[in-house]
Amino acid sequence: MPEPFVAVPSYLPHPADPGEHPEPPPPDPAPARTDLSALGPLARFARDAAVTDLFVNGEAGLWLDAGAGLVRATDWHDDETGIRDLAVRLIALGGRHIDEASPCVDVRLADGIRVHAVLPPVSSTGTLLSIRLPRVHRLSLENLHAGGLFGEGAAADDQVTRLRAAVHGRENLLVTGAAGSGKTTLLAALLAEAPPAERIVVIEDVAELHIDHPHVVGLESRQANLEGAGRIGLDSLLREALRMRPDRLVLGECRGVEIRELLAALNTGHDGGAGTLHANSLADVPARLEALGALAGMSAAAVARQTVSAINLVLHLERHGGTRRLAQVGRFVLDPADRLSTVPA
C-alpha cells in the first residue's frame, strides 16, 4: 500500500480507513504553492498542496477538500458584503465580470486556479465561491496506477497496458464521472502518453487541463461583454481548432451544442481525440449525449450513429470519500431500436 502523497494539514482529519487507496504519490515531495496572492483571505488555506478545493457557502463558512472529503474550516468567517466583494474581485482578476445581470461566472486565475462564483438571488444562501486548485505535480499514468485508481494486482496492470495501447493506437476516448471524480486528472495523464511529435489542441470553457507534453496549445471560451457582445463559445472554438492542424483534438468538457462539432470532427479523420462528460454511471452516458445532441438540433438516431463511429472507449470514474477509481470501461453500440447504448469493453 503506497503512502499518501501529501500529509493532511493539521486542521483536517486524517483519513480513518487504512484500507482505502490514498491519492497517488508524486515523483518528489510536494512543495507548497507559491502564487496565491489573488485569493486574498483564502490564500492561507490554499498554501498546503493537499488542498484541491475551497468552497465558500456565504456566511455559513468555508469548507476544504484535502483528499479526505469536505471539512469545515472553523477559523474563517466573513460577512456577506465581504464575501461578495471577494467574488467580484476574483472574477475581475480573471478578466470577466459578475453582477445581477451575469450572476454565475467561471474564471481562471494565475497558475490555473479556477474560480466559480454565484451571486444572490440566484443563490438563496448568499454569495457562493467554488475554487479548484491545480495539483502541484502533474500526475502520470504510473502515479495514478500506484495510487490505486485502476484497482490492484494483475487486473490493474492489464488496465494500464490497455489504456496506453488505446492512446498509442489513437483511439478516441471519453472520460465520464461526477464532479471531482478525477476526469481531468486521468485525461491529462493519458494525453501525456501521446508521442512528443504530435500536436494536441485543447478547447475548454475555463482552462484547467495541464498536460505534461511538449506540444500542447489551448483555446478558452470568452464571456460576452457588458453589452452582450463578444462571446466565443466552445462550438466556435472547435471550428477554429480544426484549422490549426491538430493531431489530437481535446474538448475539456462536453456540456452543450459543441457536441455536434466534436462528433463531426472525430468522424472526419481526427482520431486520437478525447473529452470529458458529467455522468453518474456508464449506463447514463447515452442519455446525457442524447440530451446534449438535442440542444444542437440532432436527433437521437443521429447522435447514436455518430457516437458509435466517433468514440472508441468510455472510461467512467467514481469517487467514494477520498478514494477515486476507474469503475467501468465500456464502448458504444446501437441497441435493437437503433438507440445509443453502452456495453463493457
Coordinates of C-alpha atoms in Angstrom, one line a residue:
M1 CA 0.0 0.0 0.0
P2 CA 1.6 3.3 -1.1
E3 CA 1.8 6.2 1.3
P4 CA -0.4 9.3 0.7
F5 CA 1.3 11.7 -1.5
V6 CA 0.9 14.7 0.9
A7 CA 0.3 15.0 4.6
V8 CA -3.2 16.1 5.6
P9 CA -3.0 19.5 7.3
S10 CA -3.5 19.8 11.0
Y11 CA -6.9 21.4 10.7
L12 CA -8.3 18.5 8.7
P13 CA -8.9 14.9 10.0
H14 CA -6.7 12.2 8.6
P15 CA -8.5 9.5 6.6
A16 CA -9.7 7.0 9.1
D17 CA -9.8 3.9 6.9
P18 CA -6.4 2.5 6.2
G19 CA -7.9 0.1 3.6
E20 CA -8.8 2.9 1.2
H21 CA -6.4 3.8 -1.5
P22 CA -4.7 7.2 -0.9
E23 CA -4.2 9.7 -3.6
P24 CA -1.4 8.8 -6.0
P25 CA 2.2 9.8 -4.9
P26 CA 4.1 12.4 -6.9
P27 CA 7.6 11.8 -8.0
D28 CA 9.1 14.1 -5.4
P29 CA 7.9 15.7 -2.1
A30 CA 5.2 18.2 -2.9
P31 CA 6.2 21.8 -2.5
A32 CA 3.9 24.4 -1.1
R33 CA 2.0 26.6 -3.6
T34 CA 3.6 30.0 -4.0
D35 CA 1.5 32.3 -6.2
L36 CA -1.7 32.6 -4.2
S37 CA -1.9 36.3 -3.5
A38 CA -5.0 36.6 -5.8
L39 CA -7.1 34.6 -3.3
G40 CA -6.7 37.2 -0.6
P41 CA -8.1 36.0 2.8
L42 CA -8.4 32.4 1.4
A43 CA -4.7 32.2 0.4
R44 CA -3.6 30.7 3.7
F45 CA -5.9 27.7 3.3
A46 CA -4.6 27.0 -0.2
R47 CA -0.9 27.0 0.6
D48 CA -0.9 23.3 1.5
A49 CA -0.5 21.2 -1.6
A50 CA -3.1 18.7 -0.2
V51 CA -6.0 21.1 -0.6
T52 CA -7.6 20.8 -4.0
D53 CA -10.9 22.6 -3.4
L54 CA -12.2 25.6 -1.4
F55 CA -15.9 26.3 -1.0
V56 CA -17.3 29.5 0.5
N57 CA -21.0 29.0 1.3
G58 CA -22.0 32.5 2.0
E59 CA -21.9 33.4 5.7
A60 CA -22.2 29.7 6.6
G61 CA -18.4 29.5 6.2
L62 CA -15.6 27.8 4.4
W63 CA -15.2 24.2 3.5
L64 CA -12.0 22.5 2.2
D65 CA -11.1 19.2 0.5
A66 CA -7.6 17.8 1.1
G67 CA -8.4 14.3 -0.2
A68 CA -10.3 13.1 2.8
G69 CA -13.7 14.6 2.0
L70 CA -15.0 18.1 2.8
V71 CA -14.2 19.5 6.2
R72 CA -15.2 22.9 7.6
A73 CA -12.5 25.5 8.4
T74 CA -13.7 26.7 11.7
D75 CA -11.2 29.6 11.9
W76 CA -12.5 31.5 8.9
H77 CA -15.6 33.7 8.7
D78 CA -16.7 36.8 6.7
D79 CA -20.0 38.6 6.3
E80 CA -22.0 38.7 3.0
T81 CA -20.6 42.1 2.0
G82 CA -17.0 40.9 2.3
I83 CA -17.7 37.6 0.5
R84 CA -19.4 39.4 -2.4
D85 CA -16.6 41.9 -2.7
L86 CA -14.1 39.0 -2.8
A87 CA -16.1 37.3 -5.5
V88 CA -16.3 40.4 -7.6
R89 CA -12.5 40.9 -7.2
L90 CA -11.6 37.3 -8.1
I91 CA -13.8 37.3 -11.2
A92 CA -12.4 40.7 -12.3
L93 CA -8.8 39.3 -11.9
G94 CA -9.9 36.6 -14.3
G95 CA -10.9 39.2 -16.9
R96 CA -14.7 38.7 -16.6
H97 CA -17.5 40.5 -14.7
I98 CA -20.2 39.3 -12.3
D99 CA -23.3 41.3 -11.3
E100 CA -27.1 40.8 -11.2
A101 CA -27.2 40.6 -15.0
S102 CA -24.5 37.9 -15.0
P103 CA -24.7 36.2 -11.6
C104 CA -22.9 32.9 -12.4
V105 CA -19.3 33.2 -13.8
D106 CA -16.3 30.9 -14.2
V107 CA -12.7 32.3 -14.5
R108 CA -9.1 31.1 -14.5
L109 CA -6.6 32.9 -12.4
A110 CA -2.8 32.6 -12.2
D111 CA -1.3 29.1 -12.1
G112 CA -4.5 27.5 -13.3
I113 CA -6.7 28.4 -10.3
R114 CA -10.3 28.0 -11.3
V115 CA -13.0 30.2 -9.6
H116 CA -16.7 29.8 -10.0
A117 CA -19.0 32.4 -8.3
V118 CA -22.7 32.7 -7.9
L119 CA -24.5 35.8 -6.5
P120 CA -27.9 36.2 -4.9
P121 CA -30.7 36.0 -5.8
V122 CA -29.7 33.0 -7.9
S123 CA -28.1 31.7 -4.8
S124 CA -30.6 31.6 -1.9
T125 CA -27.8 31.2 0.7
G126 CA -25.6 34.2 0.0
T127 CA -22.6 34.6 -2.3
L128 CA -21.0 31.2 -3.2
L129 CA -17.4 30.6 -4.3
S130 CA -16.1 27.3 -5.6
I131 CA -12.3 27.3 -6.1
R132 CA -10.4 24.5 -7.8
L133 CA -6.7 24.4 -7.1
P134 CA -4.5 22.7 -9.6
R135 CA -2.2 19.9 -8.3
V136 CA 1.3 21.0 -7.6
H137 CA 2.5 17.9 -9.5
R138 CA 1.2 16.6 -12.8
L139 CA 0.3 13.0 -12.1
S140 CA 1.4 10.4 -14.6
L141 CA -0.4 7.2 -15.5
E142 CA 2.1 5.4 -13.3
N143 CA 1.3 7.7 -10.4
L144 CA -2.4 7.0 -10.8
H145 CA -1.7 3.3 -11.0
A146 CA 0.4 3.4 -7.8
G147 CA -2.4 5.2 -6.0
G148 CA -4.9 2.5 -6.8
L149 CA -7.1 4.3 -9.4
F150 CA -7.1 1.2 -11.6
G151 CA -7.5 -1.3 -8.7
E152 CA -4.9 -3.8 -7.6
G153 CA -2.8 -6.7 -8.9
A154 CA -2.7 -8.1 -12.4
A155 CA -6.0 -6.6 -13.4
A156 CA -4.8 -3.1 -12.7
D157 CA -1.6 -3.8 -14.7
D158 CA -3.7 -5.0 -17.6
Q159 CA -5.9 -1.9 -17.4
V160 CA -2.9 0.4 -17.6
T161 CA -1.5 -1.5 -20.5
R162 CA -4.9 -1.3 -22.3
L163 CA -5.1 2.4 -21.8
R164 CA -1.6 3.0 -23.0
A165 CA -2.4 0.9 -26.1
A166 CA -5.6 3.0 -26.6
V167 CA -3.6 6.2 -26.6
H168 CA -0.8 4.9 -28.9
G169 CA -3.5 3.3 -31.1
R170 CA -5.1 6.7 -31.5
E171 CA -8.5 5.6 -30.1
N172 CA -10.9 8.4 -29.3
L173 CA -11.6 8.5 -25.6
L174 CA -14.5 9.8 -23.5
V175 CA -13.8 10.1 -19.7
T176 CA -17.0 10.3 -17.7
G177 CA -17.9 10.7 -14.0
A178 CA -19.3 13.1 -11.4
A179 CA -17.7 16.4 -10.4
G180 CA -14.5 15.8 -8.5
S181 CA -14.1 12.2 -9.6
G182 CA -10.8 12.8 -11.4
K183 CA -11.8 13.1 -15.0
T184 CA -9.4 15.9 -15.8
T185 CA -6.5 14.2 -13.9
L186 CA -7.0 11.0 -15.8
L187 CA -7.4 12.7 -19.1
A188 CA -4.2 14.7 -18.6
A189 CA -2.2 11.6 -17.7
L190 CA -3.5 9.7 -20.7
L191 CA -2.7 12.5 -23.1
A192 CA 0.8 12.8 -21.6
E193 CA 1.4 9.3 -23.1
A194 CA 1.0 10.6 -26.7
P195 CA 4.1 10.7 -28.8
P196 CA 6.0 14.0 -28.4
A197 CA 5.9 14.9 -32.1
E198 CA 2.1 15.1 -32.0
R199 CA 0.2 18.4 -31.7
I200 CA -2.5 18.5 -29.1
V201 CA -5.1 21.2 -29.3
V202 CA -7.3 21.6 -26.2
I203 CA -10.6 23.5 -26.1
E204 CA -12.0 24.4 -22.7
D205 CA -14.6 26.7 -21.2
V206 CA -12.2 27.5 -18.4
A207 CA -8.6 26.2 -18.9
E208 CA -7.6 23.6 -16.3
L209 CA -6.3 20.7 -18.3
H210 CA -2.5 20.6 -17.7
I211 CA -0.8 18.0 -19.9
D212 CA 2.9 17.0 -19.4
H213 CA 3.6 17.0 -23.2
P214 CA 5.9 19.3 -25.3
H215 CA 3.3 20.4 -27.9
V216 CA 0.0 21.5 -26.3
V217 CA -1.9 24.6 -27.3
G218 CA -5.1 25.7 -25.6
L219 CA -8.2 27.7 -26.6
E220 CA -10.5 29.1 -23.9
S221 CA -14.1 30.4 -24.3
R222 CA -14.9 34.0 -23.7
Q223 CA -17.9 35.5 -21.9
A224 CA -19.9 38.3 -23.5
N225 CA -19.1 41.8 -22.5
L226 CA -21.4 44.2 -20.7
E227 CA -23.2 45.0 -24.0
G228 CA -23.8 41.3 -24.6
A229 CA -21.3 41.1 -27.5
G230 CA -18.0 39.3 -28.0
R231 CA -18.9 35.9 -26.7
I232 CA -16.9 33.0 -28.1
G233 CA -18.3 29.6 -27.3
L234 CA -16.9 26.1 -27.3
D235 CA -18.6 25.3 -30.6
S236 CA -16.9 28.2 -32.3
L237 CA -13.5 27.3 -30.8
L238 CA -13.9 23.7 -32.1
R239 CA -14.3 25.1 -35.6
E240 CA -11.2 27.2 -35.1
A241 CA -9.2 24.3 -33.7
L242 CA -9.8 22.3 -36.9
R243 CA -7.9 25.0 -38.8
M244 CA -4.8 24.5 -36.5
R245 CA -3.9 21.1 -37.8
P246 CA -4.4 19.2 -34.6
D247 CA -3.0 15.6 -34.3
R248 CA -5.3 15.2 -31.3
L249 CA -8.4 17.3 -30.6
V250 CA -9.4 17.5 -27.0
L251 CA -12.6 19.0 -25.6
G252 CA -12.2 19.6 -21.9
E253 CA -15.9 19.1 -21.1
C254 CA -18.9 18.3 -23.3
R255 CA -21.7 20.4 -21.9
G256 CA -23.8 21.8 -24.8
V257 CA -24.2 22.3 -28.6
E258 CA -20.4 21.8 -29.1
I259 CA -21.1 18.0 -29.1
R260 CA -22.2 18.3 -32.7
E261 CA -18.9 19.8 -33.8
L262 CA -16.9 17.3 -31.7
L263 CA -18.7 14.2 -33.1
A264 CA -18.3 15.6 -36.7
A265 CA -14.6 16.2 -36.2
L266 CA -13.9 12.8 -34.7
N267 CA -15.8 11.3 -37.6
T268 CA -13.7 13.0 -40.2
G269 CA -10.2 11.6 -39.6
H270 CA -9.3 13.4 -36.3
D271 CA -8.5 10.2 -34.4
G272 CA -6.7 10.2 -31.0
G273 CA -9.1 12.8 -29.6
A274 CA -10.7 12.9 -26.2
G275 CA -13.2 14.7 -24.0
T276 CA -14.9 14.5 -20.6
L277 CA -18.6 14.4 -19.7
H278 CA -20.5 14.5 -16.5
A279 CA -22.5 11.3 -15.9
N280 CA -23.5 9.2 -12.9
S281 CA -22.7 5.8 -14.5
L282 CA -21.7 4.2 -17.7
A283 CA -25.3 3.3 -18.4
D284 CA -26.3 7.0 -18.1
V285 CA -23.8 8.3 -20.7
P286 CA -26.1 7.6 -23.8
A287 CA -28.9 9.7 -22.3
R288 CA -26.5 12.6 -21.5
L289 CA -25.2 12.6 -25.1
E290 CA -28.7 12.4 -26.5
A291 CA -29.7 15.4 -24.3
L292 CA -26.7 17.4 -25.5
G293 CA -27.3 16.5 -29.1
A294 CA -30.9 17.7 -28.8
L295 CA -29.6 21.1 -27.8
A296 CA -27.7 21.1 -31.1
G297 CA -30.8 20.1 -33.1
M298 CA -29.6 16.5 -33.5
S299 CA -32.0 13.6 -33.4
A300 CA -31.4 10.6 -31.1
A301 CA -30.6 8.5 -34.1
A302 CA -28.0 10.9 -35.4
V303 CA -26.3 11.1 -32.0
A304 CA -26.3 7.4 -31.8
R305 CA -24.8 6.7 -35.2
Q306 CA -22.2 9.4 -35.0
T307 CA -21.2 8.5 -31.4
V308 CA -20.7 4.8 -32.2
S309 CA -18.5 5.7 -35.1
A310 CA -16.6 8.5 -33.3
I311 CA -15.8 7.3 -29.8
N312 CA -13.9 4.0 -29.2
L313 CA -13.7 3.8 -25.5
V314 CA -15.6 5.2 -22.4
L315 CA -13.8 5.4 -19.1
H316 CA -16.1 6.0 -16.1
L317 CA -14.7 7.2 -12.8
E318 CA -16.3 7.2 -9.4
R319 CA -15.4 8.8 -6.1
H320 CA -16.3 7.5 -2.7
G321 CA -15.0 9.6 0.2
G322 CA -11.4 10.4 -0.6
T323 CA -11.0 7.4 -3.0
R324 CA -11.2 7.8 -6.8
R325 CA -11.3 4.7 -9.0
L326 CA -11.8 3.7 -12.6
A327 CA -15.1 1.9 -12.0
Q328 CA -16.2 1.0 -15.6
V329 CA -14.8 0.8 -19.0
G330 CA -17.1 0.4 -22.0
R331 CA -17.8 1.2 -25.6
F332 CA -20.8 2.5 -27.5
V333 CA -23.2 0.2 -29.5
L334 CA -26.6 0.5 -31.2
D335 CA -29.4 -1.3 -29.4
P336 CA -32.1 -3.2 -31.3
A337 CA -34.1 0.0 -31.6
D338 CA -31.0 1.9 -33.1
R339 CA -30.6 3.9 -29.9
L340 CA -27.3 4.6 -28.3
S341 CA -26.2 2.1 -25.6
T342 CA -23.1 1.0 -23.8
V343 CA -21.6 -2.4 -23.2
P344 CA -18.5 -3.3 -21.1
A345 CA -15.3 -3.1 -23.1

